[in-house]
PDB file of C-alpha atoms in Angstrom:
ATOM      1  CA  MET A   1       0.000   0.000   0.000  1.00 50.00           C
ATOM      2  CA  THR A   2       1.275   3.432  -0.885  1.00 56.00           C
ATOM      3  CA  THR A   3       0.753   6.345   1.436  1.00 65.00           C
ATOM      4  CA  LYS A   4      -1.500   9.236   0.537  1.00 68.00           C
ATOM      5  CA  LYS A   5       1.542  11.488   0.142  1.00 68.00           C
ATOM      6  CA  GLU A   6       3.064   9.122  -2.435  1.00 62.00           C
ATOM      7  CA  ASN A   7      -0.239   8.939  -4.299  1.00 57.00           C
ATOM      8  CA  VAL A   8      -0.400  12.726  -4.493  1.00 63.00           C
ATOM      9  CA  LYS A   9       3.177  12.872  -5.769  1.00 64.00           C
ATOM     10  CA  THR A  10       2.638  10.299  -8.514  1.00 62.00           C
ATOM     11  CA  PHE A  11      -0.695  11.887  -9.430  1.00 61.00           C
ATOM     12  CA  SER A  12       0.942  15.306  -9.758  1.00 61.00           C
ATOM     13  CA  LEU A  13       3.450  13.812 -12.223  1.00 61.00           C
ATOM     14  CA  LYS A  14       0.681  12.749 -14.611  1.00 65.00           C
ATOM     15  CA  GLY A  15       0.152  15.115 -17.532  1.00 64.00           C
ATOM     16  CA  LYS A  16       3.534  16.771 -17.052  1.00 70.00           C
ATOM     17  CA  THR A  17       6.350  16.823 -19.577  1.00 80.00           C
ATOM     18  CA  LYS A  18       9.494  14.788 -18.929  1.00 83.00           C
ATOM     19  CA  GLU A  19      11.321  18.047 -18.235  1.00 84.00           C
ATOM     20  CA  GLN A  20       8.769  19.108 -15.620  1.00 84.00           C
ATOM     21  CA  GLN A  21       8.821  15.637 -14.055  1.00 80.00           C
ATOM     22  CA  ARG A  22      12.593  15.833 -13.719  1.00 86.00           C
ATOM     23  CA  GLU A  23      12.328  19.184 -11.949  1.00 86.00           C
ATOM     24  CA  ILE A  24       9.645  17.888  -9.581  1.00 81.00           C
ATOM     25  CA  ILE A  25      11.672  14.767  -8.774  1.00 84.00           C
ATOM     26  CA  ALA A  26      14.788  16.881  -8.199  1.00 88.00           C
ATOM     27  CA  GLU A  27      12.872  19.187  -5.854  1.00 86.00           C
ATOM     28  CA  ALA A  28      11.432  16.213  -3.987  1.00 83.00           C
ATOM     29  CA  TYR A  29      14.905  14.659  -3.692  1.00 85.00           C
ATOM     30  CA  ILE A  30      16.392  17.907  -2.374  1.00 84.00           C
ATOM     31  CA  GLY A  31      13.515  18.155   0.092  1.00 79.00           C
ATOM     32  CA  ILE A  32      14.313  14.693   1.471  1.00 72.00           C
ATOM     33  CA  THR A  33      18.035  15.339   2.027  1.00 65.00           C
TER      34      THR A  33
END
């Protein structure tokens, strides 16, 4: 089971360009560290 937070993250990636996805993932990664 995925958490609600993960669901929101993956949902927000839908409909975005690869470039935008990369930026979002980078931001999320920076936020974790």
